[in-house]
Amino acid sequence: MPFHFSTEVIVRFAETDAAGVAHHSAYLVWFEAARVAYLAEHAGGYQALRDKGIESPVVEISVRYFSPARFDDKLRVYARVFDIRGARFRCQYVVERDGERLAEGSSLHALVDARTFRPTRMPAWLREAIREAESNNSSIDESQLSRKGLMR
Amino acid sequence: MPFHFSTEVIVRFAETDAAGVAHHSAYLVWFEAARVAYLAEHAGGYQALRDKGIESPVVEISVRYFSPARFDDKLRVYARVFDIRGARFRCQYVVERDGERLAEGSSLHALVDARTFRPTRMPAWLREAIREAESNNSSIDESQLSRKGLMR
Amino acid sequence: MPFHFSTEVIVRFAETDAAGVAHHSAYLVWFEAARVAYLAEHAGGYQALRDKGIESPVVEISVRYFSPARFDDKLRVYARVFDIRGARFRCQYVVERDGERLAEGSSLHALVDARTFRPTRMPAWLREAIREAESNNSSIDESQLSRKGLMR
Amino acid sequence: MPFHFSTEVIVRFAETDAAGVAHHSAYLVWFEAARVAYLAEHAGGYQALRDKGIESPVVEISVRYFSPARFDDKLRVYARVFDIRGARFRCQYVVERDGERLAEGSSLHALVDARTFRPTRMPAWLREAIREAESNNSSIDESQLSRKGLMR
């Protein structure tokens, strides 16, 4: 299951903590930035969803941390959307620095009406855009990713 | 110009940075927490304002840092509202640790309609509640505050 | 497996996002605040660990979100430490608002030398303090907690 | 006094608040990111300073907010270093979106020994690198900047 999308993040000083490394909560923010960039590239953007009155709150999230990121590190954050079913979808993430896998994670999202917070099905155009995105040929060969962690 | 209100903040690990101290942006969050607690105690709360469709965005903010706060420090954040005029008001803040002044700051706020972001006058009840709060007798004598910094 | 410890958190405005609810990354910061408060009460504090040159980085974290927390909500964050083995331990968390379970999570921590980041065993005094904390009589009956989510 | 440096920031969802705009504390983080990027381009980097055991804590900061930034906005953050004297220097910042000035700010920094937090003079190489940076020809004509705010 290869990644077709990645974006770059540089570790901000504000994201570090007194242990001298990036705080573990920063990864959730990077995952989100990558998810937003993914949707911007492939599906008219997260804002397009929000403009249609749809929010996609995080229902579950999990992260495994292998090696700390440090201030000013240039990170590559891989993201993919998969397992779309009804009013839910999953994303997966890998954070790398120079080919070393620092962390990986996954998130489960609901699609809800922004006002009522009631579940709503993924719009067909978004489902199609994601299917397109995940099947294109410019895939990132995961064998290029480090093998330190196994994605669940 | 004495303070009549203060609240406690404990420095979170997530608020520290790789220099081993609280990140300078955390003080804005603490100022805001103190401002919210002040309004909760004296004026039915910030939420009461928001429920009436009024936001009070920060128009200007300034901070002077004297000595770093560190992880797990128990801080006292003094706050007062003053200089209410039309659709604007000012707040002042002092952050102390065991009587030592670590930082001080001030913010200028607009009162705006939450939807249009147009200026709106401070409601009479809020103006009255603040006047009341700032004139009560349980004032904190500022002479108890350290003299390291001069409030502007 | 009951909780013996909880602490209060009030949702800060800075912790909300444009969906009008607390951002999902804020829960990790609250978990950490509860973990730190737990260790402060039961084990001489997180700082005691750090003073001995030990960091306890997060190795894995997972959160399940049931219902959004909102600005100014008064939350109760339950925390416990368990499953101490060698250089690792686990924590579990529940976030409640007025008895409603909003989220739950767990974290796995390594104990490492702060300079070398090499694994180090949990000091006997800390292991003992935690054992003591988790066996005391003032336990919080988990039957008082909502049943919306099952802890893993 | 023209700017010779700018960098791009995209407003993250985690940086927004329940008023639907970027939280005012986020601007300090963007200023810092721009300052770090400036030093990376012109002076071997902030990390070069830190590697020499020098921190440059913020002593004063002020921001004026003209118009809110929103989720996913592409911002340009201008930064310059000036007024270097002894163990202190000042930075100035402008945040723009499509040529509209959203905010401006300035910060005063001390240079201190990272361990003792004692003042230390700016290294000659850094002073020289900044002088160079601020006098180069690829200046950004400030007349291209909006006129909404006057830099102090």
Coordinates of C-alpha atoms in Angstrom, one line a residue:
Chain A
M1 CA 0.0 0.0 0.0
P2 CA 2.2 2.8 -1.3
F3 CA 2.0 6.5 -0.6
H4 CA 1.3 8.9 -3.5
F5 CA 1.6 12.1 -1.5
S6 CA 4.1 13.7 0.8
T7 CA 4.8 17.2 2.1
E8 CA 7.6 18.9 3.9
V9 CA 7.6 20.2 7.4
I10 CA 10.4 22.1 9.2
V11 CA 10.4 21.6 13.0
R12 CA 9.6 25.0 14.6
F13 CA 11.3 26.1 17.8
A14 CA 7.9 26.6 19.3
E15 CA 7.2 22.9 18.6
T16 CA 10.2 21.7 20.7
D17 CA 10.0 21.0 24.4
A18 CA 12.4 21.0 27.4
A19 CA 13.6 17.5 26.5
G20 CA 15.2 19.2 23.5
V21 CA 13.1 17.4 20.9
A22 CA 9.8 18.0 19.1
H23 CA 6.8 17.6 21.5
H24 CA 4.8 14.5 20.7
S25 CA 1.7 16.5 20.2
A26 CA 3.3 18.3 17.2
Y27 CA 3.0 15.2 15.1
L28 CA -0.8 15.4 15.2
V29 CA -0.5 18.9 13.8
W30 CA 1.9 17.8 11.1
F31 CA -0.4 14.9 10.2
E32 CA -3.2 17.4 9.9
A33 CA -1.1 19.7 7.7
A34 CA -0.3 16.8 5.4
R35 CA -3.9 15.7 5.3
V36 CA -5.0 19.2 4.4
A37 CA -2.3 19.4 1.7
Y38 CA -3.3 16.1 0.3
L39 CA -6.9 17.1 0.0
A40 CA -5.8 20.5 -1.5
E41 CA -3.9 18.6 -4.2
H42 CA -6.3 15.9 -4.9
A43 CA -9.8 17.0 -3.9
G44 CA -10.3 20.7 -4.1
G45 CA -9.1 21.1 -0.6
Y46 CA -10.3 20.7 2.9
Q47 CA -11.8 24.1 2.6
A48 CA -14.0 22.8 -0.2
L49 CA -15.4 20.3 2.3
R50 CA -15.9 23.0 4.9
D51 CA -17.5 25.3 2.3
K52 CA -20.1 22.6 1.8
G53 CA -20.8 22.6 5.5
I54 CA -18.9 19.3 6.2
E55 CA -16.4 18.9 9.0
S56 CA -14.2 15.8 9.3
P57 CA -13.4 15.5 13.0
V58 CA -10.9 13.0 14.2
V59 CA -12.6 10.1 15.9
E60 CA -9.5 8.0 16.7
I61 CA -5.8 8.7 16.3
S62 CA -2.7 6.8 17.1
V63 CA 1.0 7.5 16.8
R64 CA 4.1 5.4 17.2
Y65 CA 7.3 7.3 17.8
F66 CA 10.6 5.7 16.9
S67 CA 13.2 8.5 17.0
P68 CA 12.9 12.1 18.1
A69 CA 12.7 15.0 15.6
R70 CA 14.7 18.1 16.6
F71 CA 14.5 21.8 16.1
D72 CA 15.0 22.9 12.4
D73 CA 14.8 19.3 11.2
K74 CA 13.5 19.0 7.7
L75 CA 10.8 16.3 7.8
R76 CA 8.9 14.6 5.1
V77 CA 5.3 13.7 6.0
Y78 CA 3.7 11.0 3.9
A79 CA -0.1 10.8 3.9
R80 CA -2.8 8.7 2.3
V81 CA -6.5 8.3 2.6
F82 CA -8.0 4.9 2.5
D83 CA -10.8 2.7 3.8
I84 CA -13.6 5.1 2.9
R85 CA -16.9 3.7 4.0
G86 CA -20.1 5.7 4.4
A87 CA -19.5 8.6 6.8
R88 CA -16.0 7.5 7.8
F89 CA -12.5 7.3 6.3
R90 CA -9.0 6.5 7.5
C91 CA -5.7 8.2 6.9
Q92 CA -2.2 6.9 7.4
Y93 CA 1.0 8.9 8.0
V94 CA 4.8 8.4 8.0
V95 CA 7.2 11.0 9.2
E96 CA 10.7 10.7 7.9
R97 CA 14.0 12.6 8.2
D98 CA 16.6 11.8 5.5
G99 CA 14.9 8.5 4.9
E100 CA 14.8 7.5 8.5
R101 CA 11.3 6.8 9.8
L102 CA 10.8 8.9 12.9
A103 CA 7.1 8.2 13.5
E104 CA 4.0 6.8 11.9
G105 CA 0.3 7.1 12.7
S106 CA -3.2 6.7 11.6
S107 CA -6.4 8.6 12.1
L108 CA -10.1 7.7 11.7
H109 CA -12.4 10.5 10.6
A110 CA -16.1 11.0 10.7
L111 CA -17.8 13.2 8.1
V112 CA -20.4 15.4 9.9
D113 CA -22.7 18.3 9.2
A114 CA -20.8 21.3 10.5
R115 CA -23.8 22.7 12.4
T116 CA -25.6 19.6 13.7
F117 CA -22.5 17.3 14.0
R118 CA -24.6 14.6 12.5
P119 CA -22.9 12.0 10.3
T120 CA -23.0 12.7 6.6
R121 CA -21.8 10.5 3.7
M122 CA -18.6 11.4 1.8
P123 CA -19.6 13.4 -1.3
A124 CA -19.2 11.4 -4.5
W125 CA -16.8 13.9 -6.0
L126 CA -14.5 13.6 -3.0
R127 CA -14.6 9.8 -3.0
E128 CA -13.8 9.8 -6.7
A129 CA -11.0 12.3 -6.2
I130 CA -9.4 10.2 -3.5
R131 CA -9.8 7.0 -5.5
E132 CA -8.1 8.8 -8.4
A133 CA -5.3 10.1 -6.1
E134 CA -4.6 6.7 -4.6
S135 CA -4.4 4.9 -7.9
N136 CA -2.2 7.3 -9.9
N137 CA 1.2 6.2 -11.2
S138 CA 3.5 8.6 -9.5
S139 CA 3.4 6.4 -6.4
I140 CA 6.1 6.6 -3.8
D141 CA 7.7 3.2 -3.5
E142 CA 7.4 2.3 0.1
S143 CA 10.5 0.1 -0.3
Q144 CA 12.2 3.5 -0.2
L145 CA 10.9 4.1 3.2
S146 CA 12.8 2.8 6.2
R147 CA 11.7 -0.5 7.7
K148 CA 12.0 0.4 11.3
G149 CA 8.2 0.4 11.9
L150 CA 5.5 -1.7 10.5
M151 CA 2.3 0.1 9.5
R152 CA -0.8 -1.5 11.0
Chain B
M1 CA -3.7 51.1 39.6
P2 CA -4.0 47.9 41.6
F3 CA -5.0 44.5 40.4
H4 CA -8.3 43.0 41.8
F5 CA -7.9 39.6 40.1
S6 CA -5.4 36.9 39.6
T7 CA -5.4 33.2 38.6
E8 CA -3.0 30.4 38.8
V9 CA -1.2 28.7 35.9
I10 CA 1.1 25.7 36.1
V11 CA 3.7 25.6 33.2
R12 CA 2.9 22.6 31.1
F13 CA 5.7 20.5 29.6
A14 CA 4.1 21.1 26.1
E15 CA 4.6 24.9 26.8
T16 CA 8.4 24.6 27.2
D17 CA 10.9 24.7 24.4
A18 CA 14.4 23.4 23.6
A19 CA 15.9 26.3 25.6
G20 CA 14.5 24.6 28.6
V21 CA 12.0 27.4 29.5
A22 CA 8.4 28.3 28.7
H23 CA 8.1 29.4 25.1
H24 CA 7.4 33.2 24.8
S25 CA 4.1 32.5 23.0
A26 CA 2.7 30.7 26.0
Y27 CA 2.4 34.0 27.9
L28 CA -0.3 35.1 25.4
V29 CA -2.3 32.0 26.1
W30 CA -1.9 32.5 29.9
F31 CA -3.0 36.2 29.5
E32 CA -6.0 35.0 27.7
A33 CA -6.8 32.3 30.3
A34 CA -6.6 35.1 33.0
R35 CA -8.8 37.4 30.9
V36 CA -11.4 34.7 30.5
A37 CA -11.3 33.8 34.2
Y38 CA -11.6 37.5 35.0
L39 CA -14.7 37.9 32.9
A40 CA -16.1 34.6 34.2
E41 CA -15.8 36.0 37.8
H42 CA -16.9 39.5 37.1
A43 CA -19.1 39.6 34.1
G44 CA -21.0 36.4 33.4
G45 CA -18.1 35.2 31.4
Y46 CA -16.5 35.5 28.0
Q47 CA -19.0 32.9 26.8
A48 CA -21.8 35.3 27.8
L49 CA -20.2 37.8 25.3
R50 CA -19.9 35.1 22.6
D51 CA -23.5 34.0 23.2
K52 CA -24.5 37.5 22.4
G53 CA -22.7 37.3 19.1
I54 CA -19.8 39.4 20.2
E55 CA -16.1 38.6 19.7
S56 CA -13.3 40.6 21.3
P57 CA -10.3 40.0 19.1
V58 CA -6.9 41.2 20.1
V59 CA -5.9 44.3 18.1
E60 CA -2.6 44.9 19.8
I61 CA -0.5 42.9 22.3
S62 CA 2.8 43.5 23.9
V63 CA 4.9 41.6 26.4
R64 CA 8.0 42.3 28.3
Y65 CA 9.9 39.2 29.6
F66 CA 12.1 39.6 32.6
S67 CA 13.0 36.1 33.7
P68 CA 12.1 32.7 32.2
A69 CA 9.3 30.5 33.6
R70 CA 10.2 26.8 33.7
F71 CA 8.4 23.5 33.5
D72 CA 6.0 22.9 36.4
D73 CA 6.4 26.4 37.8
K74 CA 3.4 27.6 39.6
L75 CA 2.6 31.1 38.2
R76 CA 0.2 33.7 39.3
V77 CA -1.2 35.8 36.5
Y78 CA -2.8 39.1 37.4
A79 CA -5.2 40.7 35.0
R80 CA -7.3 43.8 34.9
V81 CA -9.5 45.5 32.3
F82 CA -9.3 49.2 31.9
D83 CA -9.6 52.1 29.5
I84 CA -13.0 51.1 28.1
R85 CA -14.0 53.4 25.3
G86 CA -16.7 52.7 22.7
A87 CA -15.9 49.5 20.9
R88 CA -12.4 49.0 22.5
F89 CA -10.9 48.1 25.9
R90 CA -7.5 47.4 27.3
C91 CA -6.2 44.7 29.6
Q92 CA -3.0 44.5 31.6
Y93 CA -1.2 41.5 32.9
V94 CA 1.6 40.5 35.3
V95 CA 3.0 37.1 35.6
E96 CA 4.7 36.2 38.9
R97 CA 6.4 33.2 40.5
D98 CA 6.7 33.4 44.2
G99 CA 6.5 37.2 44.1
E100 CA 9.0 37.6 41.4
R101 CA 7.8 39.4 38.3
L102 CA 8.6 37.2 35.3
A103 CA 6.7 39.1 32.7
E104 CA 4.1 41.8 32.1
G105 CA 1.9 42.7 29.1
S106 CA -1.0 44.5 27.8
S107 CA -3.6 43.9 25.1
L108 CA -6.0 46.1 23.2
H109 CA -9.3 44.5 22.2
A110 CA -12.0 45.4 19.7
L111 CA -15.5 44.4 20.3
V112 CA -17.0 43.1 17.0
D113 CA -20.1 41.4 15.7
A114 CA -19.1 37.7 15.5
R115 CA -20.4 37.4 12.0
T116 CA -19.7 40.6 10.3
F117 CA -16.5 41.5 12.3
R118 CA -18.0 45.1 12.5
P119 CA -17.2 47.1 15.6
T120 CA -19.9 47.0 18.3
R121 CA -20.1 49.0 21.5
M122 CA -19.4 47.2 24.8
P123 CA -22.8 46.2 26.3
A124 CA -23.8 48.3 29.3
W125 CA -24.0 45.3 31.6
L126 CA -20.4 44.4 30.8
R127 CA -19.1 47.9 31.2
E128 CA -20.9 48.1 34.6
A129 CA -19.6 44.7 35.7
I130 CA -16.1 45.7 34.9
R131 CA -16.4 49.0 36.6
E132 CA -17.7 47.1 39.7
A133 CA -14.9 44.6 39.5
E134 CA -12.2 47.2 39.3
S135 CA -13.5 49.3 42.2
N136 CA -14.1 46.5 44.7
N137 CA -12.3 46.5 48.0
S138 CA -10.4 43.2 47.9
S139 CA -7.8 44.9 45.8
I140 CA -4.3 43.3 45.4
D141 CA -1.9 45.9 46.6
E142 CA 0.5 46.4 43.7
S143 CA 3.2 47.3 46.2
Q144 CA 3.3 43.5 46.9
L145 CA 4.3 43.0 43.3
S146 CA 7.9 43.0 42.5
R147 CA 9.4 46.3 41.1
K148 CA 11.5 44.8 38.4
G149 CA 9.3 46.1 35.6
L150 CA 7.3 49.3 35.2
M151 CA 3.9 48.9 33.7
R152 CA 3.3 51.2 30.9
Chain C
M1 CA -9.1 -1.3 37.0
P2 CA -10.2 1.9 38.8
F3 CA -8.7 5.4 38.6
H4 CA -7.2 6.8 41.8
F5 CA -6.4 10.2 40.4
S6 CA -8.0 13.0 38.4
T7 CA -7.3 16.6 37.8
E8 CA -9.3 19.5 36.3
V9 CA -8.7 21.2 33.0
I10 CA -10.6 24.2 31.6
V11 CA -10.6 24.4 27.8
R12 CA -8.7 27.5 26.8
F13 CA -9.8 29.6 23.8
A14 CA -6.3 29.0 22.3
E15 CA -7.1 25.3 22.3
T16 CA -10.2 25.6 20.2
D17 CA -10.2 25.5 16.4
A18 CA -12.4 26.8 13.6
A19 CA -14.8 23.9 13.9
G20 CA -15.7 25.6 17.3
V21 CA -14.4 22.7 19.4
A22 CA -11.2 21.8 21.2
H23 CA -8.6 20.7 18.7
H24 CA -7.8 17.0 18.9
S25 CA -4.2 17.6 19.7
A26 CA -5.1 19.5 22.9
Y27 CA -6.1 16.2 24.5
L28 CA -2.5 15.0 24.4
V29 CA -1.5 18.1 26.3
W30 CA -4.2 17.5 28.9
F31 CA -3.2 13.8 29.2
E32 CA 0.4 15.1 29.9
A33 CA -0.8 17.7 32.4
A34 CA -2.7 14.9 34.2
R35 CA 0.3 12.5 34.1
V36 CA 2.5 15.3 35.5
A37 CA 0.0 16.1 38.3
Y38 CA -0.3 12.4 39.0
L39 CA 3.5 12.0 39.4
A40 CA 3.6 15.2 41.5
E41 CA 1.1 13.8 43.9
H42 CA 2.4 10.3 44.1
A43 CA 6.0 10.2 43.2
G44 CA 7.8 13.4 44.0
G45 CA 7.0 14.7 40.6
Y46 CA 8.0 14.5 37.0
Q47 CA 10.6 17.1 37.8
A48 CA 12.1 14.6 40.3
L49 CA 12.6 12.2 37.4
R50 CA 14.1 14.9 35.2
D51 CA 16.4 16.1 38.1
K52 CA 17.8 12.5 38.1
G53 CA 18.6 12.8 34.4
I54 CA 15.6 10.7 33.3
E55 CA 13.2 11.5 30.5
S56 CA 10.1 9.5 29.8
P57 CA 9.3 10.1 26.2
V58 CA 6.1 9.0 24.6
V59 CA 6.7 5.9 22.5
E60 CA 3.1 5.3 21.5
I61 CA -0.1 7.2 22.0
S62 CA -3.7 6.6 21.0
V63 CA -6.9 8.6 21.6
R64 CA -10.6 7.9 20.9
Y65 CA -12.8 10.9 20.7
F66 CA -16.5 10.4 21.5
S67 CA -17.9 13.9 21.9
P68 CA -16.3 17.4 21.4
A69 CA -15.1 19.5 24.3
R70 CA -15.8 23.2 23.8
F71 CA -14.4 26.5 24.9
D72 CA -14.5 27.1 28.7
D73 CA -15.7 23.5 29.4
K74 CA -14.6 22.3 32.8
L75 CA -13.1 18.9 32.2
R76 CA -12.0 16.1 34.5
V77 CA -9.0 14.2 33.3
Y78 CA -8.5 10.8 35.0
A79 CA -5.0 9.2 34.8
R80 CA -3.4 6.1 36.0
V81 CA 0.0 4.5 35.5
F82 CA 0.1 0.7 35.0
D83 CA 2.0 -2.1 33.3
I84 CA 5.5 -1.1 34.5
R85 CA 8.1 -3.3 33.1
G86 CA 11.8 -2.6 32.9
A87 CA 12.3 0.6 31.0
R88 CA 8.7 1.1 30.0
F89 CA 5.3 2.0 31.5
R90 CA 1.8 2.7 30.3
C91 CA -0.7 5.3 31.2
Q92 CA -4.4 5.5 30.7
Y93 CA -6.7 8.5 30.5
V94 CA -10.3 9.4 30.5
V95 CA -11.6 12.9 29.8
E96 CA -15.1 13.7 31.2
R97 CA -17.4 16.7 31.3
D98 CA -20.2 16.4 33.9
G99 CA -19.9 12.7 34.0
E100 CA -20.0 12.3 30.2
R101 CA -17.0 10.6 28.7
L102 CA -15.6 12.8 25.9
A103 CA -12.4 10.9 25.1
E104 CA -10.1 8.2 26.4
G105 CA -6.5 7.4 25.6
S106 CA -3.4 5.5 26.5
S107 CA 0.3 6.2 26.2
L108 CA 3.3 4.0 26.3
H109 CA 6.5 5.6 27.7
A110 CA 10.1 4.7 27.7
L111 CA 12.4 5.7 30.5
V112 CA 15.7 7.0 29.0
D113 CA 18.8 8.8 30.1
A114 CA 18.2 12.5 29.3
R115 CA 21.6 12.9 27.6
T116 CA 22.1 9.6 25.7
F117 CA 18.4 8.7 25.2
R118 CA 19.4 5.2 26.2
P119 CA 16.8 3.1 28.0
T120 CA 17.1 3.1 31.8
R121 CA 15.0 1.1 34.3
M122 CA 12.4 2.8 36.4
P123 CA 13.9 3.7 39.7
A124 CA 12.7 1.6 42.6
W125 CA 11.3 4.6 44.5
L126 CA 9.2 5.5 41.6
R127 CA 7.9 2.0 41.0
E128 CA 7.1 1.8 44.7
A129 CA 5.3 5.2 44.7
I130 CA 3.2 4.2 41.8
R131 CA 2.4 0.8 43.3
E132 CA 1.3 2.6 46.4
A133 CA -0.7 5.2 44.5
E134 CA -2.6 2.6 42.5
S135 CA -3.5 0.5 45.5
N136 CA -4.8 3.1 47.8
N137 CA -8.3 3.1 49.1
S138 CA -9.6 6.4 47.8
S139 CA -10.2 4.8 44.5
I140 CA -12.5 6.4 42.0
D141 CA -15.2 3.8 41.2
E142 CA -15.1 3.4 37.5
S143 CA -18.8 2.5 37.6
Q144 CA -19.2 6.2 38.1
L145 CA -17.6 6.8 34.8
S146 CA -19.8 6.8 31.7
R147 CA -19.9 3.6 29.7
K148 CA -19.8 5.1 26.3
G149 CA -16.3 3.9 25.6
L150 CA -14.5 0.7 26.6
M151 CA -10.9 1.1 27.7
R152 CA -8.6 -1.2 25.8
Chain D
M1 CA 13.9 50.5 5.7
P2 CA 13.1 47.8 3.2
F3 CA 12.8 44.0 3.9
H4 CA 15.3 41.7 2.2
F5 CA 13.7 38.5 3.3
S6 CA 10.3 36.8 3.4
T7 CA 9.0 33.3 3.8
E8 CA 5.7 31.6 3.3
V9 CA 3.4 30.2 6.0
I10 CA 0.1 28.4 5.4
V11 CA -2.3 28.8 8.3
R12 CA -2.8 25.4 9.9
F13 CA -6.2 24.2 11.2
A14 CA -4.6 23.7 14.6
E15 CA -3.7 27.4 14.6
T16 CA -7.3 28.6 14.2
D17 CA -9.7 29.2 17.1
A18 CA -13.4 29.1 17.7
A19 CA -13.8 32.6 16.3
G20 CA -12.9 31.0 13.0
V21 CA -9.6 32.9 12.5
A22 CA -5.9 32.3 13.3
H23 CA -5.3 32.6 17.0
H24 CA -3.3 35.7 17.8
S25 CA -0.6 33.7 19.5
A26 CA 0.1 31.9 16.2
Y27 CA 1.7 35.1 14.8
L28 CA 4.5 34.9 17.3
V29 CA 5.2 31.4 16.1
W30 CA 5.3 32.6 12.5
F31 CA 7.5 35.5 13.4
E32 CA 9.9 33.0 14.9
A33 CA 9.7 30.7 11.9
A34 CA 10.6 33.7 9.7
R35 CA 13.4 34.8 12.0
V36 CA 14.8 31.2 12.0
A37 CA 14.6 31.0 8.2
Y38 CA 16.2 34.5 7.9
L39 CA 19.2 33.3 10.0
A40 CA 19.3 30.1 8.1
E41 CA 19.7 31.9 4.8
H42 CA 21.9 34.7 6.0
A43 CA 23.9 33.6 9.0
G44 CA 24.5 29.9 9.1
G45 CA 21.3 29.4 11.0
Y46 CA 19.8 29.7 14.4
Q47 CA 21.1 26.3 15.1
A48 CA 24.7 27.6 14.4
L49 CA 24.0 30.1 17.3
R50 CA 22.7 27.3 19.5
D51 CA 25.6 25.1 18.6
K52 CA 27.9 27.8 20.0
G53 CA 26.0 27.7 23.2
I54 CA 24.1 31.0 22.6
E55 CA 20.4 31.4 23.0
S56 CA 18.5 34.5 21.8
P57 CA 15.5 34.7 24.1
V58 CA 12.7 37.2 23.4
V59 CA 12.9 40.1 25.8
E60 CA 10.0 42.1 24.4
I61 CA 7.5 41.5 21.7
S62 CA 4.6 43.5 20.3
V63 CA 2.1 42.8 17.5
R64 CA -0.6 44.9 15.8
Y65 CA -3.4 42.9 14.1
F66 CA -5.2 44.6 11.3
S67 CA -7.2 41.9 9.7
P68 CA -7.7 38.2 10.6
A69 CA -5.9 35.4 8.9
R70 CA -8.0 32.3 8.2
F71 CA -7.5 28.6 7.8
D72 CA -5.4 27.6 4.8
D73 CA -4.5 31.2 4.0
K74 CA -1.2 31.5 2.3
L75 CA 0.7 34.2 4.1
R76 CA 4.0 35.9 3.4
V77 CA 6.0 36.8 6.5
Y78 CA 8.6 39.5 6.0
A79 CA 11.4 39.7 8.6
R80 CA 14.5 41.8 9.2
V81 CA 17.1 42.1 11.9
F82 CA 18.2 45.6 12.8
D83 CA 19.5 47.7 15.7
I84 CA 22.2 45.3 16.8
R85 CA 23.9 46.6 19.9
G86 CA 26.1 44.6 22.3
A87 CA 24.1 41.7 23.6
R88 CA 20.8 42.8 22.0
F89 CA 19.1 43.0 18.6
R90 CA 15.7 43.8 17.2
C91 CA 13.6 42.2 14.5
Q92 CA 10.6 43.5 12.6
Y93 CA 7.9 41.5 10.9
V94 CA 5.0 42.1 8.5
V95 CA 2.4 39.4 7.7
E96 CA 0.7 39.8 4.4
R97 CA -2.0 37.9 2.4
D98 CA -2.1 38.7 -1.3
G99 CA -0.5 42.1 -0.6
E100 CA -2.8 43.0 2.2
R101 CA -1.1 43.7 5.5
L102 CA -2.7 41.5 8.2
A103 CA -0.3 42.2 11.0
E104 CA 3.1 43.6 11.9
G105 CA 5.3 43.2 14.9
S106 CA 8.7 43.6 16.4
S107 CA 10.8 41.7 18.9
L108 CA 13.7 42.6 21.1
H109 CA 16.2 39.7 21.7
A110 CA 19.0 39.2 24.2
L111 CA 21.9 37.1 23.4
V112 CA 22.7 34.9 26.4
D113 CA 24.9 31.9 27.3
A114 CA 22.6 28.9 27.0
R115 CA 23.7 27.5 30.4
T116 CA 24.1 30.6 32.6
F117 CA 21.6 32.8 30.8
R118 CA 24.2 35.6 31.1
P119 CA 24.3 38.2 28.4
T120 CA 26.9 37.6 25.7
R121 CA 27.8 39.8 22.8
M122 CA 26.7 38.9 19.3
P123 CA 29.5 37.0 17.5
A124 CA 31.3 39.1 14.9
W125 CA 30.5 36.6 12.1
L126 CA 26.8 36.9 12.9
R127 CA 26.9 40.7 13.0
E128 CA 28.7 40.7 9.7
A129 CA 26.3 38.2 8.1
I130 CA 23.3 40.3 9.2
R131 CA 24.9 43.6 8.0
E132 CA 25.5 41.8 4.6
A133 CA 22.0 40.5 4.5
E134 CA 20.4 43.8 5.2
S135 CA 22.5 45.7 2.6
N136 CA 22.1 43.4 -0.4
N137 CA 20.5 44.5 -3.6
S138 CA 17.6 42.0 -3.8
S139 CA 15.7 44.2 -1.5
I140 CA 11.9 44.0 -1.3
D141 CA 10.6 47.4 -2.1
E142 CA 8.4 48.3 0.8
S143 CA 6.3 50.4 -1.5
Q144 CA 5.0 47.0 -2.6
L145 CA 3.7 46.4 0.9
S146 CA 0.3 47.7 1.8
R147 CA 0.0 50.9 3.7
K148 CA -2.5 49.9 6.2
G149 CA -0.1 49.9 9.1
L150 CA 2.9 52.1 9.8
M151 CA 6.0 50.3 11.2
R152 CA 7.2 51.9 14.3

